[in-house]
mmCIF file of C-alpha atoms in Angstrom:
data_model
loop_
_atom_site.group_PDB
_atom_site.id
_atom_site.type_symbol
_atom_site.label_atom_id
_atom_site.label_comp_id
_atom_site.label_asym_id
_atom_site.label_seq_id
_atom_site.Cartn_x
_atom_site.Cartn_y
_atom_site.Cartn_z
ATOM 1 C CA UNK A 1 185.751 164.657 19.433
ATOM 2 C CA UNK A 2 184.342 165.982 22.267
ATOM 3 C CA UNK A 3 184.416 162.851 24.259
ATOM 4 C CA UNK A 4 187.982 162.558 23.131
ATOM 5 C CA UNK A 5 188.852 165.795 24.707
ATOM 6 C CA UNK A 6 186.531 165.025 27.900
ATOM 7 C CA UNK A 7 188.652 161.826 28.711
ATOM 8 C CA UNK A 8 191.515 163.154 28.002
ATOM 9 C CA UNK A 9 191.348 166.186 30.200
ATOM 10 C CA UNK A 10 189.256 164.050 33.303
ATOM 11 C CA UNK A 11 191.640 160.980 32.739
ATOM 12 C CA UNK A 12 194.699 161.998 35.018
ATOM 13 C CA UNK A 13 192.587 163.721 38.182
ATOM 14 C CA UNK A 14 190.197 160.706 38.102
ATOM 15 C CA UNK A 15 193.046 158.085 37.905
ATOM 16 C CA UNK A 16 194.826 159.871 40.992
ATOM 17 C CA UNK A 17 191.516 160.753 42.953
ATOM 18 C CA UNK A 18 190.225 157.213 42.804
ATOM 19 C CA UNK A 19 193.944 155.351 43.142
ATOM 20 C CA UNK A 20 195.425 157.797 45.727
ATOM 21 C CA UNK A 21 192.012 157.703 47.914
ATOM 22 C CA UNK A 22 193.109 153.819 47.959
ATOM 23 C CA UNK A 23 196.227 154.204 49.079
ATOM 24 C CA UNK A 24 195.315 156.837 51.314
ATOM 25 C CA UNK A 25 193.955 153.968 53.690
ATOM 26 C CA UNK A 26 196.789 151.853 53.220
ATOM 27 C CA UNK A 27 199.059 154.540 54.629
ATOM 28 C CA UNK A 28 196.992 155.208 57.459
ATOM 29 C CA UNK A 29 196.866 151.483 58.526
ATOM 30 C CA UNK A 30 199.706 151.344 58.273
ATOM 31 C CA UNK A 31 200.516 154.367 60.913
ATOM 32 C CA UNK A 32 197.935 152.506 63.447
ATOM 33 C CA UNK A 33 199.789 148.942 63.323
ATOM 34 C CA UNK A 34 198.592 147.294 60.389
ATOM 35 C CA UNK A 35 201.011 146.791 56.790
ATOM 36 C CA UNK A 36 199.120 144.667 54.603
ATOM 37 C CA UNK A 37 198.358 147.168 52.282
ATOM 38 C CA UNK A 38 202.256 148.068 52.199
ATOM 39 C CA UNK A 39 203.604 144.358 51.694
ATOM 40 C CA UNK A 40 200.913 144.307 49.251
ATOM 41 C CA UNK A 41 202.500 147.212 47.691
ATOM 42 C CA UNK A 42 199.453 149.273 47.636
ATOM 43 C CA UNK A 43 200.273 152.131 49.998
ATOM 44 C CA UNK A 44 201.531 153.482 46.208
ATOM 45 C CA UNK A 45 201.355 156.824 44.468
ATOM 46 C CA UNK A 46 201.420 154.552 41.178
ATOM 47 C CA UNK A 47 198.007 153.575 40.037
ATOM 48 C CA UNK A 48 198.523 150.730 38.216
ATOM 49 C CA UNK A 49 198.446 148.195 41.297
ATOM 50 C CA UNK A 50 194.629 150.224 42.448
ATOM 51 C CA UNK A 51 193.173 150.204 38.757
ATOM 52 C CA UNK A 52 190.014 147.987 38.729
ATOM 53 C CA UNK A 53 188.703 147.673 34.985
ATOM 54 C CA UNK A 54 185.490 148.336 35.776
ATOM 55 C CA UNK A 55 185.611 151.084 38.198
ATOM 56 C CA UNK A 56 188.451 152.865 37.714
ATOM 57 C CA UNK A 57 188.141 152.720 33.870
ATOM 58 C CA UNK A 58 184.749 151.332 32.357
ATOM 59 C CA UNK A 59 181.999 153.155 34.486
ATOM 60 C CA UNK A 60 183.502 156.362 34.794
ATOM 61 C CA UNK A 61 184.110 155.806 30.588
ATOM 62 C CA UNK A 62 180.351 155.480 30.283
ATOM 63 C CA UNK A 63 179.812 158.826 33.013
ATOM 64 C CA UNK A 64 181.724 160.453 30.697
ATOM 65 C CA UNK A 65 180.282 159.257 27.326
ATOM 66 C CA UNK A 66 176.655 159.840 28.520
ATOM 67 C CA UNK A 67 177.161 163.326 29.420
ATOM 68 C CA UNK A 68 179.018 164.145 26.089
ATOM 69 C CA UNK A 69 175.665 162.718 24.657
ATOM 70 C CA UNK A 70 173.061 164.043 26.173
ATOM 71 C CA UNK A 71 175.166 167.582 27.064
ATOM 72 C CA UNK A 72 174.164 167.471 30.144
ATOM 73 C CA UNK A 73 176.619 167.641 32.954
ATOM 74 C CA UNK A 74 176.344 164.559 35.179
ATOM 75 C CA UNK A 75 178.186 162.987 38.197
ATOM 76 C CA UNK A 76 181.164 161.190 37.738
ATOM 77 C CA UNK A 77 181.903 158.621 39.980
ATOM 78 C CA UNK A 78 184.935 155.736 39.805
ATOM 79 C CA UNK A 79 186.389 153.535 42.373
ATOM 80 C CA UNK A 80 189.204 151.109 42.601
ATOM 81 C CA UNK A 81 190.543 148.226 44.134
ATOM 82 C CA UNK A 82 189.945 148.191 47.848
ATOM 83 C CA UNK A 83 192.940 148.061 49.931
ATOM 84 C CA UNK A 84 193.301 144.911 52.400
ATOM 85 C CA UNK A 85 193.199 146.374 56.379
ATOM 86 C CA UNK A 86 193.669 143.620 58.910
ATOM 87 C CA UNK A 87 191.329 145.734 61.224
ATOM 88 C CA UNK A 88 192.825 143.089 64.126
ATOM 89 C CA UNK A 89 196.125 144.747 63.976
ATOM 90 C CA UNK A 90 194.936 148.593 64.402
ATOM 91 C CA UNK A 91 195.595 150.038 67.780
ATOM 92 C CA UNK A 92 193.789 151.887 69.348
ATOM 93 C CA UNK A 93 191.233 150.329 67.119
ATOM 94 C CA UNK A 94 188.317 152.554 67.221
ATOM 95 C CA UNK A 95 190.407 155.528 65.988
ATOM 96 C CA UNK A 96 192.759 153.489 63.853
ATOM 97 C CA UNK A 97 189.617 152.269 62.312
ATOM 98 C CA UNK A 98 188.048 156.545 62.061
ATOM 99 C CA UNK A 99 191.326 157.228 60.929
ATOM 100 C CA UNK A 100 191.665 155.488 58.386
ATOM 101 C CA UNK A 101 188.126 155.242 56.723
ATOM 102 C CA UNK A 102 188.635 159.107 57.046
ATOM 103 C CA UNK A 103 191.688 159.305 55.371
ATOM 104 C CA UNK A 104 190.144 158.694 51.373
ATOM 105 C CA UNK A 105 187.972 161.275 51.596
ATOM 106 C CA UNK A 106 190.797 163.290 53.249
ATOM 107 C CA UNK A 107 193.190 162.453 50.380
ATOM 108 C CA UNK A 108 190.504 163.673 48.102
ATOM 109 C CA UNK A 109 190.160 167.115 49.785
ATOM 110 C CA UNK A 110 193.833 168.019 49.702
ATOM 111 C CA UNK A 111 193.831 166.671 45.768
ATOM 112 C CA UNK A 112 191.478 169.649 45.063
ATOM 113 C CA UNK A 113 193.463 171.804 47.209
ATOM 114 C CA UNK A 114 196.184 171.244 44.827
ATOM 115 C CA UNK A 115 194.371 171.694 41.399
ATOM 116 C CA UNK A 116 193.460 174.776 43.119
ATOM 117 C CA UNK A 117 196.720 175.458 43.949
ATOM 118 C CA UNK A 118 197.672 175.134 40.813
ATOM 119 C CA UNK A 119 195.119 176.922 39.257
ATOM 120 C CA UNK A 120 196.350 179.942 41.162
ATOM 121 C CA UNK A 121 199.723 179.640 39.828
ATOM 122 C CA UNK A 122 199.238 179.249 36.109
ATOM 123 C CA UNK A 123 196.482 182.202 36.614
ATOM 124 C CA UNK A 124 199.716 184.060 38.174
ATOM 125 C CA UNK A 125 202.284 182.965 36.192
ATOM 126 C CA UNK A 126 200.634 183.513 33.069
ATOM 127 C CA UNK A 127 200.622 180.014 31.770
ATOM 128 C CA UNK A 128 197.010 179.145 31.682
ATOM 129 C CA UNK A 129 195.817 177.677 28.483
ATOM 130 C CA UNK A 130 192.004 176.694 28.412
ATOM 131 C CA UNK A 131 193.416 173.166 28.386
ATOM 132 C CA UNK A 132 195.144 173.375 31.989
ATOM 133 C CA UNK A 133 192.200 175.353 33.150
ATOM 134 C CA UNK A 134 190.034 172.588 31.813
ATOM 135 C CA UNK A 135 192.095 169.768 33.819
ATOM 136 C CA UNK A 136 192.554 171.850 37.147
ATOM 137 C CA UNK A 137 188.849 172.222 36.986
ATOM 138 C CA UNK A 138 188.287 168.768 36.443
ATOM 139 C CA UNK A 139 190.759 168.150 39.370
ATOM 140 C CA UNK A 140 188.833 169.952 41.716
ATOM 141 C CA UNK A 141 185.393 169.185 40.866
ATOM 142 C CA UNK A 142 186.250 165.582 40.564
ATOM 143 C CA UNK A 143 187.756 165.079 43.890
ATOM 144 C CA UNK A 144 184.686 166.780 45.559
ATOM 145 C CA UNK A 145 182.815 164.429 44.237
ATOM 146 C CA UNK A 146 184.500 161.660 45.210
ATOM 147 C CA UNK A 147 184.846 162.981 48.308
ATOM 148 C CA UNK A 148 180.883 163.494 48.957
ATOM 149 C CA UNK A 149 180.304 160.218 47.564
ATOM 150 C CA UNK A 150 182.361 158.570 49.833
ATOM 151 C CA UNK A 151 181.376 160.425 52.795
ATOM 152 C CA UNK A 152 177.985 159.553 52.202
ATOM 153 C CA UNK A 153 176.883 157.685 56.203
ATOM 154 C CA UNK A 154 176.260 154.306 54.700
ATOM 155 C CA UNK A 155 178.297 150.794 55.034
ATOM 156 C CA UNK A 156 180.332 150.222 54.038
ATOM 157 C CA UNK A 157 181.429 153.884 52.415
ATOM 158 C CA UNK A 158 184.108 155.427 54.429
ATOM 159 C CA UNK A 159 180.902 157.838 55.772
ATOM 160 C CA UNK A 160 179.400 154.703 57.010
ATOM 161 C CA UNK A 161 182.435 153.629 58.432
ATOM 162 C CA UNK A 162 183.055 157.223 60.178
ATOM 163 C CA UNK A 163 179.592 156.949 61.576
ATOM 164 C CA UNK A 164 179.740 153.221 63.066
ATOM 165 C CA UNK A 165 183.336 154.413 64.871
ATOM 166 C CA UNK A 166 181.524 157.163 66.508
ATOM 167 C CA UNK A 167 178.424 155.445 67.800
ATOM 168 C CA UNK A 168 178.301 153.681 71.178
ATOM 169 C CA UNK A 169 179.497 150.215 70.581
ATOM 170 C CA UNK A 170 175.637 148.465 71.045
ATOM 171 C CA UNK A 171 174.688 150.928 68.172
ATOM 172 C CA UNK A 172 177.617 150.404 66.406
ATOM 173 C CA UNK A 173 177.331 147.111 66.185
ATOM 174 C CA UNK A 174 173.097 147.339 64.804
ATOM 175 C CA UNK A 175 174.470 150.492 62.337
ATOM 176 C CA UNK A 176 176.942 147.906 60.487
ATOM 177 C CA UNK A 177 174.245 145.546 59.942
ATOM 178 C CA UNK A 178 172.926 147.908 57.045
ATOM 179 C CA UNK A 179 176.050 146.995 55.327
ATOM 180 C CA UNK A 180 174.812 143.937 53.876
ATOM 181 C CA UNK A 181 171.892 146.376 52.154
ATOM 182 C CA UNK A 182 174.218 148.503 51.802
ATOM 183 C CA UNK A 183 174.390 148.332 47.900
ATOM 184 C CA UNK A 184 171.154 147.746 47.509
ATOM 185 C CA UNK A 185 170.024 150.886 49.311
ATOM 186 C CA UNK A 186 173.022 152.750 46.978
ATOM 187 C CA UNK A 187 171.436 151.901 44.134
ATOM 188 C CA UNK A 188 168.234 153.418 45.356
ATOM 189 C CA UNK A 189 169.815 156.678 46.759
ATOM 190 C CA UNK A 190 170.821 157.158 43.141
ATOM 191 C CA UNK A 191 168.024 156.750 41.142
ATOM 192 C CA UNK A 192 165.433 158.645 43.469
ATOM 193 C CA UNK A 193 167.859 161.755 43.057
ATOM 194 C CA UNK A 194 168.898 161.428 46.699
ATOM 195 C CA UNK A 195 172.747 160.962 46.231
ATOM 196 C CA UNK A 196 172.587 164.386 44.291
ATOM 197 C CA UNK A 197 170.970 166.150 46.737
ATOM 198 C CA UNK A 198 173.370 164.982 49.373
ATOM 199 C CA UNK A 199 176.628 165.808 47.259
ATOM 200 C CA UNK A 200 174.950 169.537 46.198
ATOM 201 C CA UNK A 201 177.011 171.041 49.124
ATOM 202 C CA UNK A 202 179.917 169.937 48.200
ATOM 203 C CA UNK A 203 179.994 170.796 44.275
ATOM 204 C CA UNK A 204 178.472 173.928 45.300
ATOM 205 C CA UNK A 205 181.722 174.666 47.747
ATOM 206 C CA UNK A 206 183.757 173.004 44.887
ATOM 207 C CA UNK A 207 182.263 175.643 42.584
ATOM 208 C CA UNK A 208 182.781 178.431 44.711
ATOM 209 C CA UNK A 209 186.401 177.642 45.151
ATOM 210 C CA UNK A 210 186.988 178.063 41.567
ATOM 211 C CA UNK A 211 184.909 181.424 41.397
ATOM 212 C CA UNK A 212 187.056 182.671 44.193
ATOM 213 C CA UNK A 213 190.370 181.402 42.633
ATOM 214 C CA UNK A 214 189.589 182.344 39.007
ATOM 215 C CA UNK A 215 188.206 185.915 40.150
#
């Protein structure tokens, strides 16, 4: 029952975190020149056309299922479809291309801005059951660490992206070569602990958010 209630209260902030941070880069290709994503019909606040079975549904499932059994609070991490950019059509292209790896983890950050938001207001308005101050929680804390994840400086993660944009273009071009180790080295970063030790700034921010709203 408890695993019940855990899906049910992180299934609507994880659905929009993971789908919206997809369509997040389809809207901002689409302001520097390029509309596949929107012919494609993924520039979308629906998030049926960004569901992938396995990462939008399946592995966060099994996040949420080991944590419930072992009672242990653990990361939970999704993702969805990627959204097609035709990099060729972005102008300028080095800041179309910033712009719009920045603009998931962007998407994410004003997410938990809202659950905080409206955190605030049930607090304010008297409304808050634990339920609603279970899923703003969840909200928040779930789009942090999406956002960390993603931001994380290695190809091709929108933080690997950011970083290859800002390098001179000679450096650029040898920091993108990672890419194809790119899961490889992922996988690594998670099981030596790393990735958690990288996102601990921003669940402790997350956390300190919530002390400061629910205070």
């Amino acid at each position: 029952m408890h695993f019940l209630y855990d899906l049910a209260v992180y299934a609507i902030p994880l659905i929009f975190a993971i789908t919206m941070h997809e369509a997040a880069h389809g809207w901002m290709a689409e302001r520097f020149g390029d509309d596949t994503a929107s012919v494609m019909g993924r520039v979308t606040l629906n998030p049926i056309p960004h569901i992938d079975l396995v990462g939008t549904i399946i592995v966060p499932g099994i996040l949420l299922l080991g944590s419930a059994v072992t009672g242990l609070g653990g990361v939970l991490l999704g993702w969805a479809k990627p959204v097609p950019v035709n990099t060729r059509n972005l102008r300028p292209f080095r800041q179309g291309m910033f712009m719009v790896a920045l603009a998931g983890p962007l998407s994410n950050l004003l997410q938990a801005l809202f659950w905080l938001l409206m955190l605030k207001l049930f607090i304010l308005t008297g409304f808050l059951t634990q339920s609603l101050l279970d899923l703003t929680i969840a909200g928040v804390m779930v789009n942090f660490y999406l956002m960390a994840f993603n931001l994380l400086p290695l190809p091709p993660l929108d933080g690997g992206r950011i970083v290859t944009m800002l390098l001179p273009y000679e450096a650029a071009v040898k920091f993108s070569e990672i890419e194809r180790y790119g899961m490889v080295i992922l996988v690594v970063l998670i099981v030596s602990g790393f990735l958690t030790y990288f996102m601990h700034p921003f669940v402790w921010t997350a956390r300190r958010l919530l002390t400061w709203v629910l205070l």
